[in-house]
Amino acid sequence: GGTGGGGGSDARAVGVHSSTKTTNNKKNEFKRHTCTPNQQTLQSTRLQKRFVEWWSHSACPDQIWMDHIDTLFQDATTTSSQQQQPYLILDIGCNKGYTSADFLDALSPGTNMNPHTLVKAIRSIAKEDNTKYDRDGGVCNDSKKALNEDRVTVRDVEVHCFEPSPVTFDMLVRAKKKLMPQDDNGGGGGAKWFIHNKGMHNKNGEMAWHSACAHAVGDELCTIVDEGTPDAITVPVVTVDTFLEETYPAASKSSESPPLVHMLKIDAEGLDPAVLQGAWNVLTENRAIMVMFEYNPGLSEKGDHPHGMWGKRGNPHVTLFQVTDWLDSLGYDCYLDTHLPDENEKKKKKKKGGMEEAPGLYRITGECMTKEPNVRGWANVVCASRRYGNVAERLLQLATVVH
């Protein structure tokens, strides 16, 4: 069944309690936007052209929706029935930790755990071990990102980072000791970064992972392999739903509603649909304000080590639209994230008669995209629950071609 078609074939669906829609939230819900055929054509034309201008624009997006995300999240939750809880970020497929660093900088800049301090820590660890990590600043030069202008605010944030590779996990734990020595998972407020040596999937248990997970830090080959693969290592896997129930048991047992996930970020080497399936309860109850996942059809088409669910040889094969249609049926709007034309690009184009404006996001939901984007490399998809109207509206505003 994949995640398509609402996953009606998923046995667990039967037991899911109906969505806990709170009446006071109904009025803030954002109306689903449907594209006119004209808007759809305009966006499709601009997107195709964008791939020609910058073939990897979808791979290393600017994430302009992250601008002032602290106030965006705050406004989203002040109207909900939840008492103000810490900002909760799930960073699944943490790799070198740059997404964690990004959100800690956006939400609690005074903690001083950010892409700039992280890369220094990573480099000093490599030096201690007399080695050099491949792409230690992140695949998208993440370590060079501009920081939050606010450098002092400290807020209650909990970032959970899930990294299946034991060597990458060890490196992250050492980085945390350098950057956040006060955060020993003990009490006290402020920002916390929890690092778990686990994979996320659509079931709980243990799975075989590629031997690369045991050797190289941040190796992109670190992915689930068939049982019985020579040299494979065993890593525990857990679903998002189980993880939250076990981590926040008080909420699960009492009448208190389980915690709200502000951002569910997934980068699971092509297994993103399985991770989303494992977040069944969270998503059907709209307990994730935002969801971000990677769409990488090329992984299953790789000659030497095909893997993942996306793409022609995906196993089991899942299409992008199956996932976004399912999310839409649960109340989520999804967009293709993008890298905007930068100054260098504009300069080059100036000679050729100027650069056409490009939107910050390309809308997928609501008949806005009828053909799956022909990505080379990989792409990032970002979604928002329409229940949190201000967040859903912000994303639509950034999809200027269809807005």
mmCIF file of C-alpha atoms in Angstrom:
data_model
loop_
_atom_site.group_PDB
_atom_site.id
_atom_site.type_symbol
_atom_site.label_atom_id
_atom_site.label_comp_id
_atom_site.label_asym_id
_atom_site.label_seq_id
_atom_site.Cartn_x
_atom_site.Cartn_y
_atom_site.Cartn_z
ATOM 1 C CA GLY A 1 0.000 0.000 0.000
ATOM 2 C CA GLY A 2 2.832 2.553 0.317
ATOM 3 C CA THR A 3 1.541 5.787 1.735
ATOM 4 C CA GLY A 4 -0.717 6.389 -1.235
ATOM 5 C CA GLY A 5 -4.479 6.363 -1.182
ATOM 6 C CA GLY A 6 -4.782 7.224 2.467
ATOM 7 C CA GLY A 7 -3.134 3.901 3.349
ATOM 8 C CA GLY A 8 -6.486 2.209 3.854
ATOM 9 C CA SER A 9 -4.690 -1.124 3.666
ATOM 10 C CA ASP A 10 -2.622 -0.283 6.713
ATOM 11 C CA ALA A 11 -3.919 -2.455 9.545
ATOM 12 C CA ARG A 12 -3.028 0.172 12.101
ATOM 13 C CA ALA A 13 -5.383 2.637 10.476
ATOM 14 C CA VAL A 14 -8.312 0.797 12.004
ATOM 15 C CA GLY A 15 -7.277 1.665 15.535
ATOM 16 C CA VAL A 16 -6.518 5.316 14.911
ATOM 17 C CA HIS A 17 -8.779 7.455 17.045
ATOM 18 C CA SER A 18 -10.568 10.112 15.098
ATOM 19 C CA SER A 19 -8.783 13.389 14.610
ATOM 20 C CA THR A 20 -8.916 15.505 17.760
ATOM 21 C CA LYS A 21 -10.047 18.681 16.063
ATOM 22 C CA THR A 22 -10.508 21.374 18.657
ATOM 23 C CA THR A 23 -13.357 23.769 18.043
ATOM 24 C CA ASN A 24 -11.318 26.860 18.832
ATOM 25 C CA ASN A 25 -8.939 25.975 16.014
ATOM 26 C CA LYS A 26 -11.532 25.629 13.307
ATOM 27 C CA LYS A 27 -11.738 29.362 12.696
ATOM 28 C CA ASN A 28 -7.988 29.618 12.071
ATOM 29 C CA GLU A 29 -8.014 26.827 9.540
ATOM 30 C CA PHE A 30 -6.738 27.804 6.114
ATOM 31 C CA LYS A 31 -8.911 27.097 3.115
ATOM 32 C CA ARG A 32 -7.387 24.660 0.634
ATOM 33 C CA HIS A 33 -6.235 26.559 -2.436
ATOM 34 C CA THR A 34 -6.923 25.001 -5.833
ATOM 35 C CA CYS A 35 -5.025 26.182 -8.888
ATOM 36 C CA THR A 36 -6.766 27.295 -12.039
ATOM 37 C CA PRO A 37 -5.508 25.558 -15.204
ATOM 38 C CA ASN A 38 -3.828 28.851 -16.078
ATOM 39 C CA GLN A 39 -1.955 29.064 -12.755
ATOM 40 C CA GLN A 40 -0.927 25.443 -13.118
ATOM 41 C CA THR A 41 0.475 26.084 -16.615
ATOM 42 C CA LEU A 42 2.306 29.243 -15.551
ATOM 43 C CA GLN A 43 3.919 27.484 -12.603
ATOM 44 C CA SER A 44 4.831 24.411 -14.642
ATOM 45 C CA THR A 45 6.469 26.579 -17.312
ATOM 46 C CA ARG A 46 8.455 28.539 -14.729
ATOM 47 C CA LEU A 47 9.536 25.363 -12.943
ATOM 48 C CA GLN A 48 10.763 23.684 -16.142
ATOM 49 C CA LYS A 49 12.694 26.810 -17.023
ATOM 50 C CA ARG A 50 14.165 26.978 -13.518
ATOM 51 C CA PHE A 51 15.607 23.477 -13.933
ATOM 52 C CA VAL A 52 17.306 24.678 -17.109
ATOM 53 C CA GLU A 53 18.694 27.815 -15.431
ATOM 54 C CA TRP A 54 19.934 25.961 -12.360
ATOM 55 C CA TRP A 55 19.561 22.203 -12.601
ATOM 56 C CA SER A 56 19.999 21.605 -8.860
ATOM 57 C CA HIS A 57 17.793 24.471 -7.602
ATOM 58 C CA SER A 58 15.568 21.960 -5.803
ATOM 59 C CA ALA A 59 18.479 20.232 -4.060
ATOM 60 C CA CYS A 60 19.871 23.035 -1.914
ATOM 61 C CA PRO A 61 16.890 25.323 -1.303
ATOM 62 C CA ASP A 62 17.075 28.721 0.418
ATOM 63 C CA GLN A 63 14.246 27.725 2.773
ATOM 64 C CA ILE A 64 12.939 31.292 2.805
ATOM 65 C CA TRP A 65 9.944 30.036 4.815
ATOM 66 C CA MET A 66 12.306 29.756 7.806
ATOM 67 C CA ASP A 67 12.490 33.521 8.125
ATOM 68 C CA HIS A 68 11.075 34.442 11.581
ATOM 69 C CA ILE A 69 9.806 30.912 12.050
ATOM 70 C CA ASP A 70 9.835 31.497 15.815
ATOM 71 C CA THR A 71 6.962 33.988 15.595
ATOM 72 C CA LEU A 72 5.218 31.867 12.962
ATOM 73 C CA PHE A 73 5.169 28.866 15.305
ATOM 74 C CA GLN A 74 4.232 31.012 18.270
ATOM 75 C CA ASP A 75 1.239 32.554 16.490
ATOM 76 C CA ALA A 76 0.184 29.094 15.325
ATOM 77 C CA THR A 77 0.048 27.692 18.826
ATOM 78 C CA THR A 78 -1.322 30.583 20.868
ATOM 79 C CA THR A 79 -4.793 29.786 19.533
ATOM 80 C CA SER A 80 -4.565 26.035 20.021
ATOM 81 C CA SER A 81 -5.756 24.262 23.122
ATOM 82 C CA GLN A 82 -2.192 23.172 23.901
ATOM 83 C CA GLN A 83 -0.543 24.881 26.787
ATOM 84 C CA GLN A 84 2.691 26.456 25.558
ATOM 85 C CA GLN A 85 5.139 23.580 25.351
ATOM 86 C CA PRO A 86 8.742 23.698 24.179
ATOM 87 C CA TYR A 87 9.246 23.984 20.434
ATOM 88 C CA LEU A 88 9.623 20.380 19.295
ATOM 89 C CA ILE A 89 11.717 19.509 16.240
ATOM 90 C CA LEU A 90 12.287 15.961 14.980
ATOM 91 C CA ASP A 91 15.413 15.825 12.813
ATOM 92 C CA ILE A 92 15.243 12.401 11.172
ATOM 93 C CA GLY A 93 18.365 11.568 9.212
ATOM 94 C CA CYS A 94 20.417 14.026 11.201
ATOM 95 C CA ASN A 95 23.704 13.300 9.418
ATOM 96 C CA LYS A 96 26.185 16.016 10.452
ATOM 97 C CA GLY A 97 23.559 17.914 12.445
ATOM 98 C CA TYR A 98 23.031 21.003 10.285
ATOM 99 C CA THR A 99 19.212 20.904 10.377
ATOM 100 C CA SER A 100 19.338 20.654 14.177
ATOM 101 C CA ALA A 101 21.763 23.581 14.253
ATOM 102 C CA ASP A 102 19.548 25.579 11.911
ATOM 103 C CA PHE A 103 16.449 25.225 14.067
ATOM 104 C CA LEU A 104 18.329 25.822 17.310
ATOM 105 C CA ASP A 105 19.666 29.049 15.811
ATOM 106 C CA ALA A 106 16.227 30.087 14.534
ATOM 107 C CA LEU A 107 14.387 29.328 17.777
ATOM 108 C CA SER A 108 16.980 29.815 20.534
ATOM 109 C CA PRO A 109 19.897 31.784 19.063
ATOM 110 C CA GLY A 110 21.366 32.616 22.463
ATOM 111 C CA THR A 111 22.218 28.938 22.921
ATOM 112 C CA ASN A 112 24.955 29.515 20.330
ATOM 113 C CA MET A 113 24.525 26.132 18.697
ATOM 114 C CA ASN A 114 24.312 27.044 15.013
ATOM 115 C CA PRO A 115 25.815 26.057 11.643
ATOM 116 C CA HIS A 116 28.891 28.273 12.233
ATOM 117 C CA THR A 117 29.737 26.889 15.677
ATOM 118 C CA LEU A 118 28.855 23.343 14.582
ATOM 119 C CA VAL A 119 31.325 23.249 11.704
ATOM 120 C CA LYS A 120 34.094 24.420 14.040
ATOM 121 C CA ALA A 121 33.251 21.635 16.484
ATOM 122 C CA ILE A 122 33.153 19.037 13.696
ATOM 123 C CA ARG A 123 36.531 20.180 12.384
ATOM 124 C CA SER A 124 38.123 20.110 15.804
ATOM 125 C CA ILE A 125 36.822 16.547 16.338
ATOM 126 C CA ALA A 126 38.277 15.477 12.979
ATOM 127 C CA LYS A 127 41.575 17.049 14.011
ATOM 128 C CA GLU A 128 41.550 15.210 17.349
ATOM 129 C CA ASP A 129 41.108 11.967 15.382
ATOM 130 C CA ASN A 130 43.691 12.991 12.822
ATOM 131 C CA THR A 131 41.233 12.709 9.960
ATOM 132 C CA LYS A 132 39.072 14.857 7.694
ATOM 133 C CA TYR A 133 35.373 14.334 7.136
ATOM 134 C CA ASP A 134 33.972 14.438 3.648
ATOM 135 C CA ARG A 135 31.900 17.604 3.085
ATOM 136 C CA ASP A 136 32.222 18.592 6.726
ATOM 137 C CA GLY A 137 30.299 21.819 6.100
ATOM 138 C CA GLY A 138 27.270 19.889 4.813
ATOM 139 C CA VAL A 139 26.320 18.935 1.244
ATOM 140 C CA CYS A 140 24.754 22.351 0.656
ATOM 141 C CA ASN A 141 27.499 24.429 2.304
ATOM 142 C CA ASP A 142 25.150 24.515 5.279
ATOM 143 C CA SER A 143 27.882 25.801 7.567
ATOM 144 C CA LYS A 144 28.021 29.099 5.660
ATOM 145 C CA LYS A 145 24.354 29.960 6.199
ATOM 146 C CA ALA A 146 23.592 33.440 7.508
ATOM 147 C CA LEU A 147 22.737 33.347 11.204
ATOM 148 C CA ASN A 148 19.743 34.720 13.058
ATOM 149 C CA GLU A 149 20.251 38.463 13.628
ATOM 150 C CA ASP A 150 18.992 37.976 17.170
ATOM 151 C CA ARG A 151 21.983 36.528 19.032
ATOM 152 C CA VAL A 152 20.663 36.525 22.598
ATOM 153 C CA THR A 153 17.175 35.045 22.959
ATOM 154 C CA VAL A 154 17.004 31.663 24.652
ATOM 155 C CA ARG A 155 13.809 29.630 24.443
ATOM 156 C CA ASP A 156 12.633 26.174 25.448
ATOM 157 C CA VAL A 157 13.338 24.025 22.414
ATOM 158 C CA GLU A 158 13.707 20.268 22.162
ATOM 159 C CA VAL A 159 15.437 18.977 19.064
ATOM 160 C CA HIS A 160 15.588 15.208 18.637
ATOM 161 C CA CYS A 161 18.238 14.097 16.186
ATOM 162 C CA PHE A 162 18.053 10.525 14.817
ATOM 163 C CA GLU A 163 21.209 9.145 13.252
ATOM 164 C CA PRO A 164 21.512 5.440 12.399
ATOM 165 C CA SER A 165 25.241 5.489 11.679
ATOM 166 C CA PRO A 166 27.188 4.651 14.880
ATOM 167 C CA VAL A 167 30.243 6.648 13.777
ATOM 168 C CA THR A 168 28.237 9.732 12.811
ATOM 169 C CA PHE A 169 26.275 9.389 16.065
ATOM 170 C CA ASP A 170 29.530 9.361 18.098
ATOM 171 C CA MET A 171 30.740 12.452 16.268
ATOM 172 C CA LEU A 172 27.434 14.258 17.016
ATOM 173 C CA VAL A 173 27.622 13.352 20.709
ATOM 174 C CA ARG A 174 31.146 14.795 20.875
ATOM 175 C CA ALA A 175 30.042 17.944 19.034
ATOM 176 C CA LYS A 176 27.218 18.408 21.518
ATOM 177 C CA LYS A 177 29.645 18.123 24.458
ATOM 178 C CA LYS A 178 31.670 20.957 22.968
ATOM 179 C CA LEU A 179 28.733 23.184 22.018
ATOM 180 C CA MET A 180 26.139 22.501 24.683
ATOM 181 C CA PRO A 181 28.000 21.196 27.743
ATOM 182 C CA GLN A 182 25.222 22.477 30.015
ATOM 183 C CA ASP A 183 22.673 20.270 28.254
ATOM 184 C CA ASP A 184 23.338 16.888 29.830
ATOM 185 C CA ASN A 185 19.707 15.878 29.219
ATOM 186 C CA GLY A 186 19.093 17.019 32.785
ATOM 187 C CA GLY A 187 16.435 19.424 34.047
ATOM 188 C CA GLY A 188 16.272 23.158 33.526
ATOM 189 C CA GLY A 189 14.782 25.144 30.676
ATOM 190 C CA GLY A 190 16.394 26.418 27.512
ATOM 191 C CA ALA A 191 17.362 24.524 24.403
ATOM 192 C CA LYS A 192 18.037 20.809 24.437
ATOM 193 C CA TRP A 193 19.521 18.610 21.738
ATOM 194 C CA PHE A 194 18.825 14.893 22.125
ATOM 195 C CA ILE A 195 20.837 12.565 19.893
ATOM 196 C CA HIS A 196 19.575 9.034 19.200
ATOM 197 C CA ASN A 197 21.461 6.225 17.464
ATOM 198 C CA LYS A 198 18.314 5.010 15.726
ATOM 199 C CA GLY A 199 16.697 4.814 12.345
ATOM 200 C CA MET A 200 13.068 5.736 11.749
ATOM 201 C CA HIS A 201 10.750 3.496 9.742
ATOM 202 C CA ASN A 202 7.130 2.281 9.463
ATOM 203 C CA LYS A 203 7.713 -0.428 12.068
ATOM 204 C CA ASN A 204 9.594 -0.937 15.310
ATOM 205 C CA GLY A 205 12.460 -3.391 15.710
ATOM 206 C CA GLU A 206 15.924 -3.862 14.312
ATOM 207 C CA MET A 207 17.020 -3.627 10.716
ATOM 208 C CA ALA A 208 20.148 -4.321 8.714
ATOM 209 C CA TRP A 209 22.053 -1.242 7.561
ATOM 210 C CA HIS A 210 24.826 -0.831 4.996
ATOM 211 C CA SER A 211 28.358 -1.386 6.302
ATOM 212 C CA ALA A 212 29.160 2.230 5.304
ATOM 213 C CA CYS A 213 27.234 3.264 8.436
ATOM 214 C CA ALA A 214 29.989 1.739 10.541
ATOM 215 C CA HIS A 215 32.947 3.411 8.872
ATOM 216 C CA ALA A 216 32.583 6.869 7.377
ATOM 217 C CA VAL A 217 31.038 9.872 9.120
ATOM 218 C CA GLY A 218 28.084 11.258 7.184
ATOM 219 C CA ASP A 219 28.254 8.638 4.453
ATOM 220 C CA GLU A 220 25.263 8.991 2.122
ATOM 221 C CA LEU A 221 25.335 5.221 1.533
ATOM 222 C CA CYS A 222 24.245 4.621 5.113
ATOM 223 C CA THR A 223 20.846 3.115 4.401
ATOM 224 C CA ILE A 224 18.723 0.034 5.164
ATOM 225 C CA VAL A 225 19.792 -3.085 3.231
ATOM 226 C CA ASP A 226 18.325 -6.594 2.825
ATOM 227 C CA GLU A 227 18.673 -8.944 5.787
ATOM 228 C CA GLY A 228 21.694 -11.164 5.286
ATOM 229 C CA THR A 229 23.710 -8.565 3.357
ATOM 230 C CA PRO A 230 27.400 -9.281 4.086
ATOM 231 C CA ASP A 231 29.023 -6.910 6.638
ATOM 232 C CA ALA A 232 25.690 -5.203 7.358
ATOM 233 C CA ILE A 233 25.280 -3.779 10.840
ATOM 234 C CA THR A 234 22.141 -3.912 12.977
ATOM 235 C CA VAL A 235 20.537 -0.658 14.088
ATOM 236 C CA PRO A 236 17.264 -0.259 16.003
ATOM 237 C CA VAL A 237 14.407 1.395 14.125
ATOM 238 C CA VAL A 238 11.302 2.991 15.572
ATOM 239 C CA THR A 239 8.233 4.784 14.234
ATOM 240 C CA VAL A 240 7.662 8.473 14.923
ATOM 241 C CA ASP A 241 4.416 7.581 16.711
ATOM 242 C CA THR A 242 6.075 5.042 19.029
ATOM 243 C CA PHE A 243 8.997 7.366 19.713
ATOM 244 C CA LEU A 244 6.668 10.174 20.813
ATOM 245 C CA GLU A 245 4.516 7.858 22.943
ATOM 246 C CA GLU A 246 7.614 6.524 24.699
ATOM 247 C CA THR A 247 9.377 9.862 25.052
ATOM 248 C CA TYR A 248 6.354 11.775 26.324
ATOM 249 C CA PRO A 249 4.522 9.012 28.234
ATOM 250 C CA ALA A 250 2.768 11.394 30.628
ATOM 251 C CA ALA A 251 0.845 12.923 27.739
ATOM 252 C CA SER A 252 -0.069 9.534 26.302
ATOM 253 C CA LYS A 253 -1.464 8.234 29.584
ATOM 254 C CA SER A 254 -3.333 11.293 30.808
ATOM 255 C CA SER A 255 -6.070 13.249 29.125
ATOM 256 C CA GLU A 256 -3.418 15.779 28.172
ATOM 257 C CA SER A 257 -2.937 15.780 24.432
ATOM 258 C CA PRO A 258 0.388 14.452 23.138
ATOM 259 C CA PRO A 259 2.980 17.081 22.276
ATOM 260 C CA LEU A 260 2.739 19.093 19.121
ATOM 261 C CA VAL A 261 5.605 18.589 16.667
ATOM 262 C CA HIS A 262 6.558 21.959 15.211
ATOM 263 C CA MET A 263 8.711 20.470 12.451
ATOM 264 C CA LEU A 264 8.912 16.857 11.324
ATOM 265 C CA LYS A 265 12.016 16.791 9.115
ATOM 266 C CA ILE A 266 12.858 13.619 7.224
ATOM 267 C CA ASP A 267 15.902 12.818 5.127
ATOM 268 C CA ALA A 268 15.921 9.032 5.066
ATOM 269 C CA GLU A 269 17.929 8.085 1.984
ATOM 270 C CA GLY A 270 14.839 7.313 -0.088
ATOM 271 C CA LEU A 271 12.827 5.709 2.724
ATOM 272 C CA ASP A 272 10.987 8.924 3.544
ATOM 273 C CA PRO A 273 7.552 7.445 2.657
ATOM 274 C CA ALA A 274 8.094 4.670 5.238
ATOM 275 C CA VAL A 275 9.001 7.216 7.910
ATOM 276 C CA LEU A 276 5.886 9.248 7.088
ATOM 277 C CA GLN A 277 3.801 6.081 7.361
ATOM 278 C CA GLY A 278 5.275 5.555 10.831
ATOM 279 C CA ALA A 279 4.021 9.031 11.760
ATOM 280 C CA TRP A 280 0.451 7.927 10.990
ATOM 281 C CA ASN A 281 -1.145 9.170 14.235
ATOM 282 C CA VAL A 282 0.814 12.418 14.323
ATOM 283 C CA LEU A 283 -0.213 13.232 10.759
ATOM 284 C CA THR A 284 -3.841 12.097 10.837
ATOM 285 C CA GLU A 285 -4.344 14.174 13.980
ATOM 286 C CA ASN A 286 -2.483 17.127 12.448
ATOM 287 C CA ARG A 287 -0.085 17.144 15.384
ATOM 288 C CA ALA A 288 2.782 18.192 13.134
ATOM 289 C CA ILE A 289 2.563 21.845 12.119
ATOM 290 C CA MET A 290 5.141 21.408 9.359
ATOM 291 C CA VAL A 291 6.643 18.437 7.545
ATOM 292 C CA MET A 292 9.737 18.449 5.383
ATOM 293 C CA PHE A 293 11.031 15.451 3.432
ATOM 294 C CA GLU A 294 13.435 14.638 0.672
ATOM 295 C CA TYR A 295 12.333 13.363 -2.725
ATOM 296 C CA ASN A 296 15.199 11.590 -4.453
ATOM 297 C CA PRO A 297 14.134 9.397 -7.379
ATOM 298 C CA GLY A 298 17.740 8.953 -8.526
ATOM 299 C CA LEU A 299 18.654 6.734 -5.561
ATOM 300 C CA SER A 300 16.786 3.682 -6.857
ATOM 301 C CA GLU A 301 18.283 4.170 -10.297
ATOM 302 C CA LYS A 302 21.904 4.138 -9.113
ATOM 303 C CA GLY A 303 23.912 1.364 -10.737
ATOM 304 C CA ASP A 304 26.094 0.130 -7.887
ATOM 305 C CA HIS A 305 23.766 0.436 -4.911
ATOM 306 C CA PRO A 306 20.147 1.169 -5.873
ATOM 307 C CA HIS A 307 18.006 1.909 -2.824
ATOM 308 C CA GLY A 308 14.948 3.777 -1.616
ATOM 309 C CA MET A 309 11.270 3.875 -2.559
ATOM 310 C CA TRP A 310 11.273 6.805 -4.966
ATOM 311 C CA GLY A 311 12.046 6.543 -8.672
ATOM 312 C CA LYS A 312 11.478 3.910 -11.353
ATOM 313 C CA ARG A 313 13.098 1.070 -9.430
ATOM 314 C CA GLY A 314 11.844 2.120 -6.008
ATOM 315 C CA ASN A 315 11.181 -0.799 -3.705
ATOM 316 C CA PRO A 316 8.337 -0.732 -2.855
ATOM 317 C CA HIS A 317 7.756 1.893 -5.525
ATOM 318 C CA VAL A 318 6.084 5.077 -4.260
ATOM 319 C CA THR A 319 5.447 8.222 -6.286
ATOM 320 C CA LEU A 320 5.718 11.767 -5.003
ATOM 321 C CA PHE A 321 2.048 12.436 -5.776
ATOM 322 C CA GLN A 322 0.935 9.355 -3.814
ATOM 323 C CA VAL A 323 2.595 10.873 -0.775
ATOM 324 C CA THR A 324 1.427 14.461 -1.322
ATOM 325 C CA ASP A 325 -2.156 13.325 -2.133
ATOM 326 C CA TRP A 326 -2.210 11.316 1.088
ATOM 327 C CA LEU A 327 -0.910 14.307 3.059
ATOM 328 C CA ASP A 328 -3.485 16.530 1.314
ATOM 329 C CA SER A 329 -6.266 14.144 2.398
ATOM 330 C CA LEU A 330 -5.049 14.629 5.991
ATOM 331 C CA GLY A 331 -5.040 18.422 5.672
ATOM 332 C CA TYR A 332 -1.489 19.280 4.534
ATOM 333 C CA ASP A 333 -0.415 21.582 1.699
ATOM 334 C CA CYS A 334 2.909 20.605 0.089
ATOM 335 C CA TYR A 335 5.427 22.583 -1.943
ATOM 336 C CA LEU A 336 8.656 21.987 -3.804
ATOM 337 C CA ASP A 337 11.324 24.090 -2.105
ATOM 338 C CA THR A 338 13.823 25.943 -4.270
ATOM 339 C CA HIS A 339 17.037 27.889 -4.522
ATOM 340 C CA LEU A 340 16.220 31.419 -5.678
ATOM 341 C CA PRO A 341 18.283 33.123 -8.366
ATOM 342 C CA ASP A 342 21.232 34.684 -6.529
ATOM 343 C CA GLU A 343 23.302 37.723 -7.454
ATOM 344 C CA ASN A 344 25.810 35.756 -9.558
ATOM 345 C CA GLU A 345 23.061 34.143 -11.545
ATOM 346 C CA LYS A 346 21.296 37.460 -12.088
ATOM 347 C CA LYS A 347 24.536 39.073 -13.270
ATOM 348 C CA LYS A 348 25.119 36.350 -15.845
ATOM 349 C CA LYS A 349 21.533 36.615 -17.057
ATOM 350 C CA LYS A 350 21.682 40.414 -17.247
ATOM 351 C CA LYS A 351 23.853 40.110 -20.326
ATOM 352 C CA LYS A 352 21.208 37.874 -21.882
ATOM 353 C CA GLY A 353 18.312 40.243 -21.315
ATOM 354 C CA GLY A 354 17.522 39.838 -17.636
ATOM 355 C CA MET A 355 16.241 37.225 -15.294
ATOM 356 C CA GLU A 356 12.616 36.243 -14.916
ATOM 357 C CA GLU A 357 11.333 36.351 -11.310
ATOM 358 C CA ALA A 358 11.170 32.948 -9.635
ATOM 359 C CA PRO A 359 8.923 31.994 -6.701
ATOM 360 C CA GLY A 360 10.293 30.808 -3.358
ATOM 361 C CA LEU A 361 8.083 27.709 -3.482
ATOM 362 C CA TYR A 362 6.249 25.717 -6.158
ATOM 363 C CA ARG A 363 2.876 24.466 -4.949
ATOM 364 C CA ILE A 364 2.096 20.763 -5.431
ATOM 365 C CA THR A 365 -1.280 20.437 -3.648
ATOM 366 C CA GLY A 366 -4.637 21.399 -5.169
ATOM 367 C CA GLU A 367 -4.044 20.529 -8.853
ATOM 368 C CA CYS A 368 -1.170 23.012 -8.932
ATOM 369 C CA MET A 369 1.258 20.407 -10.245
ATOM 370 C CA THR A 370 -0.045 17.749 -12.609
ATOM 371 C CA LYS A 371 3.290 16.264 -13.644
ATOM 372 C CA GLU A 372 5.881 15.112 -11.127
ATOM 373 C CA PRO A 373 8.874 17.462 -11.202
ATOM 374 C CA ASN A 374 11.693 16.086 -13.281
ATOM 375 C CA VAL A 375 14.372 16.519 -10.640
ATOM 376 C CA ARG A 376 18.017 15.875 -11.303
ATOM 377 C CA GLY A 377 19.767 15.156 -8.077
ATOM 378 C CA TRP A 378 17.291 15.445 -5.256
ATOM 379 C CA ALA A 379 14.534 17.769 -4.099
ATOM 380 C CA ASN A 380 13.074 18.980 -0.836
ATOM 381 C CA VAL A 381 9.358 19.109 -0.182
ATOM 382 C CA VAL A 382 7.929 21.269 2.600
ATOM 383 C CA CYS A 383 4.349 20.965 3.866
ATOM 384 C CA ALA A 384 2.136 22.761 6.377
ATOM 385 C CA SER A 385 -1.043 21.699 8.124
ATOM 386 C CA ARG A 386 -4.004 23.838 7.063
ATOM 387 C CA ARG A 387 -5.210 23.639 10.649
ATOM 388 C CA TYR A 388 -2.471 26.167 11.509
ATOM 389 C CA GLY A 389 -3.775 28.783 9.130
ATOM 390 C CA ASN A 390 -0.992 31.337 9.511
ATOM 391 C CA VAL A 391 1.680 28.755 8.601
ATOM 392 C CA ALA A 392 -0.245 27.340 5.619
ATOM 393 C CA GLU A 393 -0.914 30.881 4.431
ATOM 394 C CA ARG A 394 2.755 31.869 4.687
ATOM 395 C CA LEU A 395 3.771 28.990 2.413
ATOM 396 C CA LEU A 396 1.095 29.848 -0.147
ATOM 397 C CA GLN A 397 2.254 33.472 -0.177
ATOM 398 C CA LEU A 398 5.745 32.284 -1.130
ATOM 399 C CA ALA A 399 4.353 30.352 -4.107
ATOM 400 C CA THR A 400 3.924 33.627 -5.943
ATOM 401 C CA VAL A 401 3.102 32.113 -9.338
ATOM 402 C CA VAL A 402 -0.116 30.497 -8.102
ATOM 403 C CA HIS A 403 -0.995 32.785 -5.197
#
